[in-house]
Amino acid sequence: MGIFIKRKNMHKFSVITDAPAGTKGLVKELRVRWFLEEIGEPYEEMRFKHSELKLESYLKLQPFGQVPAYQNEDLEMYETGAILLFLADETGKLLPKEGKERANALTWLFALLNSLEPFITARIWLNFSFEKNDVINQIMSQNLMLIQDKLSRLEKTMIHADFVTGEFSIVDIVFVTILRNPAVMSILGDHPKLKNYLVKMEDRPAFLKALNDHSKLYKI
Ligand SMILES: N[C@@H](CCC(=O)N[C@@H](CS)C(=O)NCC(=O)O)C(=O)O
């Protein structure tokens, strides 16, 4: 009898090949890439030019025309929170499986994606999309206050250990990839625990490998 080796279900996710230089290290495909590097599973990039994301063929994969879309031989997905949650459950890695620990991790996962990230995304959008005038400046200063308030609350209540939950998990992947944006915009503020957490997380070999491979998509 021969030995049957099950073929690995290859992970694939979409990336942008001509994104502006300023987005290097900040594109959300990094979340999926980092997860797969952490658990040591191979993956393939599905490469698209930015303009191709708005074609009907791509919109079938990601209806908002954004990256990443995720695919394996069995299914297609989009939204990084959902992709990470799915992959963590499928592989049994980087997310507590049950009980209070899982409830806590899911709470933080959704809190970060729903109650922190939108304010930071709004700031990026305001920065990119508008010429500054009094109204925009007022909105931006209000937005900054909201971001600082949220970061201060996280500084006080959340970072009491090395990781958001008891051990490294997809919640850290989400938190770090959110925090990198205010860090780049120099608005992390006076939050030493958050800064220290970010430095430690960014030193993980899997993060460095993911960042390095992601950066190869950029010419500079
Ligand atoms: N909520 C989505 C957001 C995805 C997203 O914002 N993708 C950006 C890159 S970070 C994108 O593809 N932007 C190109 C565009 O919107 O045209 C997720 O987490 O997957």
PDB file of C-alpha atoms and ligand atoms in Angstrom:
ATOM      1  CA  MET A   1       0.000   0.000   0.000  1.00  0.00           C
ATOM      2  CA  GLY A   2       1.401   3.413  -0.993  1.00  0.00           C
ATOM      3  CA  ILE A   3       1.650   6.294   1.408  1.00  0.00           C
ATOM      4  CA  PHE A   4      -1.080   8.854   0.772  1.00  0.00           C
ATOM      5  CA  ILE A   5       0.108  12.403   1.338  1.00  0.00           C
ATOM      6  CA  LYS A   6      -2.714  14.927   1.592  1.00  0.00           C
ATOM      7  CA  ARG A   7      -2.038  17.918  -0.641  1.00  0.00           C
ATOM      8  CA  LYS A   8      -1.741  21.106   1.320  1.00  0.00           C
ATOM      9  CA  ASN A   9      -4.605  23.497   0.812  1.00  0.00           C
ATOM     10  CA  MET A  10      -2.674  26.481  -0.529  1.00  0.00           C
ATOM     11  CA  HIS A  11      -3.509  29.870   0.970  1.00  0.00           C
ATOM     12  CA  LYS A  12      -3.738  32.685  -1.558  1.00  0.00           C
ATOM     13  CA  PHE A  13      -4.415  36.351  -0.930  1.00  0.00           C
ATOM     14  CA  SER A  14      -4.528  39.432  -3.109  1.00  0.00           C
ATOM     15  CA  VAL A  15      -1.897  42.164  -3.048  1.00  0.00           C
ATOM     16  CA  ILE A  16      -1.415  45.465  -4.898  1.00  0.00           C
ATOM     17  CA  THR A  17       1.661  45.731  -7.105  1.00  0.00           C
ATOM     18  CA  ASP A  18       1.558  49.497  -7.716  1.00  0.00           C
ATOM     19  CA  ALA A  19       0.433  50.957  -4.390  1.00  0.00           C
ATOM     20  CA  PRO A  20       1.843  54.414  -3.495  1.00  0.00           C
ATOM     21  CA  ALA A  21       5.174  54.304  -1.647  1.00  0.00           C
ATOM     22  CA  GLY A  22       3.581  55.795   1.485  1.00  0.00           C
ATOM     23  CA  THR A  23       1.457  52.683   1.963  1.00  0.00           C
ATOM     24  CA  LYS A  24       4.446  50.349   2.313  1.00  0.00           C
ATOM     25  CA  GLY A  25       4.067  48.316   5.498  1.00  0.00           C
ATOM     26  CA  LEU A  26       0.523  49.534   6.077  1.00  0.00           C
ATOM     27  CA  VAL A  27      -1.568  47.520   3.608  1.00  0.00           C
ATOM     28  CA  LYS A  28      -3.924  45.112   5.316  1.00  0.00           C
ATOM     29  CA  GLU A  29      -2.744  42.054   3.373  1.00  0.00           C
ATOM     30  CA  LEU A  30       0.117  42.202   5.903  1.00  0.00           C
ATOM     31  CA  ARG A  31      -2.283  40.797   8.520  1.00  0.00           C
ATOM     32  CA  VAL A  32      -2.910  37.589   6.590  1.00  0.00           C
ATOM     33  CA  ARG A  33       0.728  37.310   5.543  1.00  0.00           C
ATOM     34  CA  TRP A  34       1.932  37.763   9.156  1.00  0.00           C
ATOM     35  CA  PHE A  35      -0.517  35.146  10.451  1.00  0.00           C
ATOM     36  CA  LEU A  36       0.676  32.584   7.879  1.00  0.00           C
ATOM     37  CA  GLU A  37       4.328  33.375   8.663  1.00  0.00           C
ATOM     38  CA  GLU A  38       3.642  32.901  12.393  1.00  0.00           C
ATOM     39  CA  ILE A  39       2.157  29.455  11.869  1.00  0.00           C
ATOM     40  CA  GLY A  40       4.666  28.498   9.160  1.00  0.00           C
ATOM     41  CA  GLU A  41       2.201  27.716   6.354  1.00  0.00           C
ATOM     42  CA  PRO A  42       3.081  28.514   2.729  1.00  0.00           C
ATOM     43  CA  TYR A  43       1.051  30.950   0.691  1.00  0.00           C
ATOM     44  CA  GLU A  44       0.846  32.555  -2.727  1.00  0.00           C
ATOM     45  CA  GLU A  45       0.189  36.164  -3.605  1.00  0.00           C
ATOM     46  CA  MET A  46      -2.515  37.005  -6.144  1.00  0.00           C
ATOM     47  CA  ARG A  47      -1.049  40.130  -7.713  1.00  0.00           C
ATOM     48  CA  PHE A  48      -3.197  42.996  -8.992  1.00  0.00           C
ATOM     49  CA  LYS A  49      -2.617  46.534 -10.139  1.00  0.00           C
ATOM     50  CA  HIS A  50      -4.722  49.023  -8.199  1.00  0.00           C
ATOM     51  CA  SER A  51      -6.930  49.706 -11.250  1.00  0.00           C
ATOM     52  CA  GLU A  52      -7.650  45.968 -11.594  1.00  0.00           C
ATOM     53  CA  LEU A  53      -9.288  45.897  -8.148  1.00  0.00           C
ATOM     54  CA  LYS A  54     -12.298  47.703  -9.607  1.00  0.00           C
ATOM     55  CA  LEU A  55     -12.857  45.191 -12.438  1.00  0.00           C
ATOM     56  CA  GLU A  56     -15.935  42.946 -12.263  1.00  0.00           C
ATOM     57  CA  SER A  57     -13.719  39.864 -12.103  1.00  0.00           C
ATOM     58  CA  TYR A  58     -12.011  41.125  -8.917  1.00  0.00           C
ATOM     59  CA  LEU A  59     -15.199  42.543  -7.363  1.00  0.00           C
ATOM     60  CA  LYS A  60     -16.476  38.959  -7.270  1.00  0.00           C
ATOM     61  CA  LEU A  61     -13.661  38.247  -4.800  1.00  0.00           C
ATOM     62  CA  GLN A  62     -13.885  41.513  -2.825  1.00  0.00           C
ATOM     63  CA  PRO A  63     -16.997  43.612  -3.515  1.00  0.00           C
ATOM     64  CA  PHE A  64     -15.366  46.861  -2.316  1.00  0.00           C
ATOM     65  CA  GLY A  65     -12.425  46.432  -4.668  1.00  0.00           C
ATOM     66  CA  GLN A  66      -9.871  46.237  -1.880  1.00  0.00           C
ATOM     67  CA  VAL A  67      -7.148  43.910  -0.674  1.00  0.00           C
ATOM     68  CA  PRO A  68      -6.832  41.399   0.716  1.00  0.00           C
ATOM     69  CA  ALA A  69      -9.200  38.841  -0.720  1.00  0.00           C
ATOM     70  CA  TYR A  70      -8.404  35.311   0.479  1.00  0.00           C
ATOM     71  CA  GLN A  71      -8.780  32.024  -1.369  1.00  0.00           C
ATOM     72  CA  ASN A  72      -7.943  28.376  -0.922  1.00  0.00           C
ATOM     73  CA  GLU A  73      -9.066  25.343  -2.927  1.00  0.00           C
ATOM     74  CA  ASP A  74     -12.354  25.241  -1.022  1.00  0.00           C
ATOM     75  CA  LEU A  75     -13.494  28.810  -0.449  1.00  0.00           C
ATOM     76  CA  GLU A  76     -13.143  32.549  -0.941  1.00  0.00           C
ATOM     77  CA  MET A  77     -13.281  35.253   1.715  1.00  0.00           C
ATOM     78  CA  TYR A  78     -12.594  38.925   2.348  1.00  0.00           C
ATOM     79  CA  GLU A  79     -12.324  41.242   5.411  1.00  0.00           C
ATOM     80  CA  THR A  80      -9.159  40.698   7.395  1.00  0.00           C
ATOM     81  CA  GLY A  81     -10.961  40.224  10.731  1.00  0.00           C
ATOM     82  CA  ALA A  82     -13.054  37.420   9.250  1.00  0.00           C
ATOM     83  CA  ILE A  83     -10.091  35.881   7.412  1.00  0.00           C
ATOM     84  CA  LEU A  84      -7.937  35.802  10.562  1.00  0.00           C
ATOM     85  CA  LEU A  85     -10.755  34.383  12.674  1.00  0.00           C
ATOM     86  CA  PHE A  86     -11.429  31.695  10.049  1.00  0.00           C
ATOM     87  CA  LEU A  87      -7.757  30.761   9.671  1.00  0.00           C
ATOM     88  CA  ALA A  88      -7.219  30.671  13.432  1.00  0.00           C
ATOM     89  CA  ASP A  89     -10.173  28.296  13.827  1.00  0.00           C
ATOM     90  CA  GLU A  90      -9.170  26.150  10.840  1.00  0.00           C
ATOM     91  CA  THR A  91      -5.578  25.740  11.984  1.00  0.00           C
ATOM     92  CA  GLY A  92      -6.294  25.746  15.724  1.00  0.00           C
ATOM     93  CA  LYS A  93      -3.603  28.391  16.151  1.00  0.00           C
ATOM     94  CA  LEU A  94      -3.284  31.926  17.536  1.00  0.00           C
ATOM     95  CA  LEU A  95      -6.730  32.178  19.158  1.00  0.00           C
ATOM     96  CA  PRO A  96      -7.983  30.639  22.398  1.00  0.00           C
ATOM     97  CA  LYS A  97     -10.378  27.828  21.544  1.00  0.00           C
ATOM     98  CA  GLU A  98     -12.935  28.162  24.302  1.00  0.00           C
ATOM     99  CA  GLY A  99     -14.213  29.690  27.496  1.00  0.00           C
ATOM    100  CA  LYS A 100     -13.402  33.054  28.984  1.00  0.00           C
ATOM    101  CA  GLU A 101     -10.135  33.330  27.076  1.00  0.00           C
ATOM    102  CA  ARG A 102     -11.909  33.031  23.723  1.00  0.00           C
ATOM    103  CA  ALA A 103     -14.655  35.442  24.804  1.00  0.00           C
ATOM    104  CA  ASN A 104     -11.999  37.952  25.858  1.00  0.00           C
ATOM    105  CA  ALA A 105     -10.019  37.568  22.629  1.00  0.00           C
ATOM    106  CA  LEU A 106     -13.137  37.983  20.455  1.00  0.00           C
ATOM    107  CA  THR A 107     -14.176  41.036  22.457  1.00  0.00           C
ATOM    108  CA  TRP A 108     -10.816  42.684  21.819  1.00  0.00           C
ATOM    109  CA  LEU A 109     -10.737  41.619  18.179  1.00  0.00           C
ATOM    110  CA  PHE A 110     -14.045  43.327  17.445  1.00  0.00           C
ATOM    111  CA  ALA A 111     -13.341  46.290  19.731  1.00  0.00           C
ATOM    112  CA  LEU A 112     -10.121  47.085  17.888  1.00  0.00           C
ATOM    113  CA  LEU A 113     -11.677  46.654  14.443  1.00  0.00           C
ATOM    114  CA  ASN A 114     -14.916  48.496  15.223  1.00  0.00           C
ATOM    115  CA  SER A 115     -14.114  51.014  17.939  1.00  0.00           C
ATOM    116  CA  LEU A 116     -10.513  52.016  17.203  1.00  0.00           C
ATOM    117  CA  GLU A 117      -9.630  51.381  13.559  1.00  0.00           C
ATOM    118  CA  PRO A 118     -12.433  53.469  11.945  1.00  0.00           C
ATOM    119  CA  PHE A 119     -11.141  56.689  13.564  1.00  0.00           C
ATOM    120  CA  ILE A 120      -7.642  56.021  12.298  1.00  0.00           C
ATOM    121  CA  THR A 121      -8.928  55.105   8.841  1.00  0.00           C
ATOM    122  CA  ALA A 122     -10.906  58.378   8.824  1.00  0.00           C
ATOM    123  CA  ARG A 123      -7.721  60.316   9.526  1.00  0.00           C
ATOM    124  CA  ILE A 124      -5.827  58.598   6.695  1.00  0.00           C
ATOM    125  CA  TRP A 125      -8.744  59.362   4.377  1.00  0.00           C
ATOM    126  CA  LEU A 126      -8.910  63.023   5.483  1.00  0.00           C
ATOM    127  CA  ASN A 127      -5.157  63.361   4.966  1.00  0.00           C
ATOM    128  CA  PHE A 128      -5.242  61.808   1.505  1.00  0.00           C
ATOM    129  CA  SER A 129      -8.463  63.218   0.131  1.00  0.00           C
ATOM    130  CA  PHE A 130      -8.841  66.851   1.106  1.00  0.00           C
ATOM    131  CA  GLU A 131      -7.073  70.147   0.733  1.00  0.00           C
ATOM    132  CA  LYS A 132      -6.873  71.652   4.172  1.00  0.00           C
ATOM    133  CA  ASN A 133      -9.298  74.437   5.085  1.00  0.00           C
ATOM    134  CA  ASP A 134     -10.839  75.562   8.395  1.00  0.00           C
ATOM    135  CA  VAL A 135     -13.590  72.952   8.340  1.00  0.00           C
ATOM    136  CA  ILE A 136     -11.238  70.083   7.498  1.00  0.00           C
ATOM    137  CA  ASN A 137      -8.772  71.304  10.122  1.00  0.00           C
ATOM    138  CA  GLN A 138     -11.547  71.361  12.721  1.00  0.00           C
ATOM    139  CA  ILE A 139     -12.650  67.834  11.825  1.00  0.00           C
ATOM    140  CA  MET A 140      -9.052  66.662  11.953  1.00  0.00           C
ATOM    141  CA  SER A 141      -8.430  68.133  15.368  1.00  0.00           C
ATOM    142  CA  GLN A 142     -11.652  66.524  16.674  1.00  0.00           C
ATOM    143  CA  ASN A 143     -10.558  63.243  15.101  1.00  0.00           C
ATOM    144  CA  LEU A 144      -7.138  63.536  16.754  1.00  0.00           C
ATOM    145  CA  MET A 145      -8.743  64.069  20.169  1.00  0.00           C
ATOM    146  CA  LEU A 146     -10.872  60.955  19.682  1.00  0.00           C
ATOM    147  CA  ILE A 147      -7.871  58.849  18.635  1.00  0.00           C
ATOM    148  CA  GLN A 148      -5.799  60.109  21.570  1.00  0.00           C
ATOM    149  CA  ASP A 149      -8.649  59.413  23.984  1.00  0.00           C
ATOM    150  CA  LYS A 150      -8.970  55.839  22.729  1.00  0.00           C
ATOM    151  CA  LEU A 151      -5.223  55.238  22.834  1.00  0.00           C
ATOM    152  CA  SER A 152      -5.080  56.596  26.400  1.00  0.00           C
ATOM    153  CA  ARG A 153      -7.810  54.212  27.467  1.00  0.00           C
ATOM    154  CA  LEU A 154      -5.964  51.315  25.858  1.00  0.00           C
ATOM    155  CA  GLU A 155      -2.724  52.430  27.511  1.00  0.00           C
ATOM    156  CA  LYS A 156      -4.414  52.342  30.934  1.00  0.00           C
ATOM    157  CA  THR A 157      -6.659  49.323  30.744  1.00  0.00           C
ATOM    158  CA  MET A 158      -5.329  46.924  28.208  1.00  0.00           C
ATOM    159  CA  ILE A 159      -1.606  46.530  28.071  1.00  0.00           C
ATOM    160  CA  HIS A 160      -0.849  44.835  31.349  1.00  0.00           C
ATOM    161  CA  ALA A 161       1.115  41.972  29.829  1.00  0.00           C
ATOM    162  CA  ASP A 162       3.152  41.231  26.735  1.00  0.00           C
ATOM    163  CA  PHE A 163       0.117  40.485  24.582  1.00  0.00           C
ATOM    164  CA  VAL A 164      -3.450  41.758  24.366  1.00  0.00           C
ATOM    165  CA  THR A 165      -4.753  38.419  25.604  1.00  0.00           C
ATOM    166  CA  GLY A 166      -2.748  35.867  27.603  1.00  0.00           C
ATOM    167  CA  GLU A 167      -0.520  34.881  24.695  1.00  0.00           C
ATOM    168  CA  PHE A 168       0.268  36.039  21.161  1.00  0.00           C
ATOM    169  CA  SER A 169      -2.872  35.824  19.022  1.00  0.00           C
ATOM    170  CA  ILE A 170      -4.626  37.247  15.988  1.00  0.00           C
ATOM    171  CA  VAL A 171      -5.709  40.095  18.283  1.00  0.00           C
ATOM    172  CA  ASP A 172      -2.076  41.238  18.422  1.00  0.00           C
ATOM    173  CA  ILE A 173      -1.817  41.015  14.625  1.00  0.00           C
ATOM    174  CA  VAL A 174      -4.814  43.319  14.339  1.00  0.00           C
ATOM    175  CA  PHE A 175      -3.707  45.710  17.097  1.00  0.00           C
ATOM    176  CA  VAL A 176      -0.154  46.095  15.796  1.00  0.00           C
ATOM    177  CA  THR A 177      -1.285  46.667  12.208  1.00  0.00           C
ATOM    178  CA  ILE A 178      -3.695  49.329  13.450  1.00  0.00           C
ATOM    179  CA  LEU A 179      -1.110  51.021  15.707  1.00  0.00           C
ATOM    180  CA  ARG A 180       1.447  51.234  12.898  1.00  0.00           C
ATOM    181  CA  ASN A 181      -0.695  53.928  11.260  1.00  0.00           C
ATOM    182  CA  PRO A 182      -0.690  56.473  14.122  1.00  0.00           C
ATOM    183  CA  ALA A 183       2.992  55.597  14.608  1.00  0.00           C
ATOM    184  CA  VAL A 184       3.754  56.562  10.991  1.00  0.00           C
ATOM    185  CA  MET A 185       1.600  59.705  11.335  1.00  0.00           C
ATOM    186  CA  SER A 186       3.530  60.574  14.554  1.00  0.00           C
ATOM    187  CA  ILE A 187       0.334  60.699  16.594  1.00  0.00           C
ATOM    188  CA  LEU A 188       0.920  57.750  18.927  1.00  0.00           C
ATOM    189  CA  GLY A 189       1.128  60.386  21.658  1.00  0.00           C
ATOM    190  CA  ASP A 190       2.454  59.961  25.158  1.00  0.00           C
ATOM    191  CA  HIS A 191       1.687  56.266  25.492  1.00  0.00           C
ATOM    192  CA  PRO A 192       4.881  54.460  26.502  1.00  0.00           C
ATOM    193  CA  LYS A 193       3.258  51.055  27.061  1.00  0.00           C
ATOM    194  CA  LEU A 194       1.697  51.077  23.603  1.00  0.00           C
ATOM    195  CA  LYS A 195       4.981  52.195  22.049  1.00  0.00           C
ATOM    196  CA  ASN A 196       6.921  49.515  23.896  1.00  0.00           C
ATOM    197  CA  TYR A 197       4.358  46.880  22.891  1.00  0.00           C
ATOM    198  CA  LEU A 198       4.618  47.953  19.249  1.00  0.00           C
ATOM    199  CA  VAL A 199       8.424  47.800  19.237  1.00  0.00           C
ATOM    200  CA  LYS A 200       8.374  44.295  20.747  1.00  0.00           C
ATOM    201  CA  MET A 201       5.753  42.980  18.348  1.00  0.00           C
ATOM    202  CA  GLU A 202       7.527  44.453  15.325  1.00  0.00           C
ATOM    203  CA  ASP A 203      10.643  42.545  16.343  1.00  0.00           C
ATOM    204  CA  ARG A 204       8.986  39.143  15.931  1.00  0.00           C
ATOM    205  CA  PRO A 205      10.739  37.116  13.202  1.00  0.00           C
ATOM    206  CA  ALA A 206       7.423  36.296  11.488  1.00  0.00           C
ATOM    207  CA  PHE A 207       6.467  39.978  11.364  1.00  0.00           C
ATOM    208  CA  LEU A 208       9.874  40.956   9.956  1.00  0.00           C
ATOM    209  CA  LYS A 209       9.650  38.229   7.303  1.00  0.00           C
ATOM    210  CA  ALA A 210       6.106  39.269   6.352  1.00  0.00           C
ATOM    211  CA  LEU A 211       7.085  42.949   6.200  1.00  0.00           C
ATOM    212  CA  ASN A 212      10.138  42.175   4.106  1.00  0.00           C
ATOM    213  CA  ASP A 213       8.185  40.088   1.589  1.00  0.00           C
ATOM    214  CA  HIS A 214       5.362  42.648   1.452  1.00  0.00           C
ATOM    215  CA  SER A 215       7.953  45.404   0.832  1.00  0.00           C
ATOM    216  CA  LYS A 216       9.232  43.569  -2.253  1.00  0.00           C
ATOM    217  CA  LEU A 217       6.023  44.721  -3.987  1.00  0.00           C
ATOM    218  CA  TYR A 218       7.401  48.278  -3.856  1.00  0.00           C
ATOM    219  CA  LYS A 219      10.082  49.626  -6.123  1.00  0.00           C
ATOM    220  CA  ILE A 220      11.570  51.803  -3.367  1.00  0.00           C
TER     221      ILE A 220
HETATM  222  N1  LIG B   1     -11.974  46.301   6.196  1.00  0.00           N
HETATM  223  C1  LIG B   1     -11.145  45.821   5.119  1.00  0.00           C
HETATM  224  C2  LIG B   1     -10.322  46.982   4.619  1.00  0.00           C
HETATM  225  C3  LIG B   1      -9.441  46.644   3.429  1.00  0.00           C
HETATM  226  C4  LIG B   1      -8.685  47.871   2.951  1.00  0.00           C
HETATM  227  O1  LIG B   1      -8.852  48.972   3.486  1.00  0.00           O
HETATM  228  N2  LIG B   1      -7.826  47.669   1.951  1.00  0.00           N
HETATM  229  C5  LIG B   1      -7.075  48.782   1.383  1.00  0.00           C
HETATM  230  C6  LIG B   1      -5.584  48.583   1.588  1.00  0.00           C
HETATM  231  S1  LIG B   1      -5.187  48.635   3.304  1.00  0.00           S
HETATM  232  C7  LIG B   1      -7.285  48.830  -0.125  1.00  0.00           C
HETATM  233  O2  LIG B   1      -7.377  47.807  -0.775  1.00  0.00           O
HETATM  234  N3  LIG B   1      -7.337  50.030  -0.682  1.00  0.00           N
HETATM  235  C8  LIG B   1      -7.465  50.235  -2.105  1.00  0.00           C
HETATM  236  C9  LIG B   1      -8.759  50.911  -2.438  1.00  0.00           C
HETATM  237  O3  LIG B   1      -9.623  51.075  -1.557  1.00  0.00           O
HETATM  238  O4  LIG B   1      -8.926  51.283  -3.594  1.00  0.00           O
HETATM  239  C10 LIG B   1     -10.274  44.661   5.622  1.00  0.00           C
HETATM  240  O5  LIG B   1      -9.899  44.682   6.809  1.00  0.00           O
HETATM  241  O6  LIG B   1     -10.016  43.707   4.867  1.00  0.00           O
END
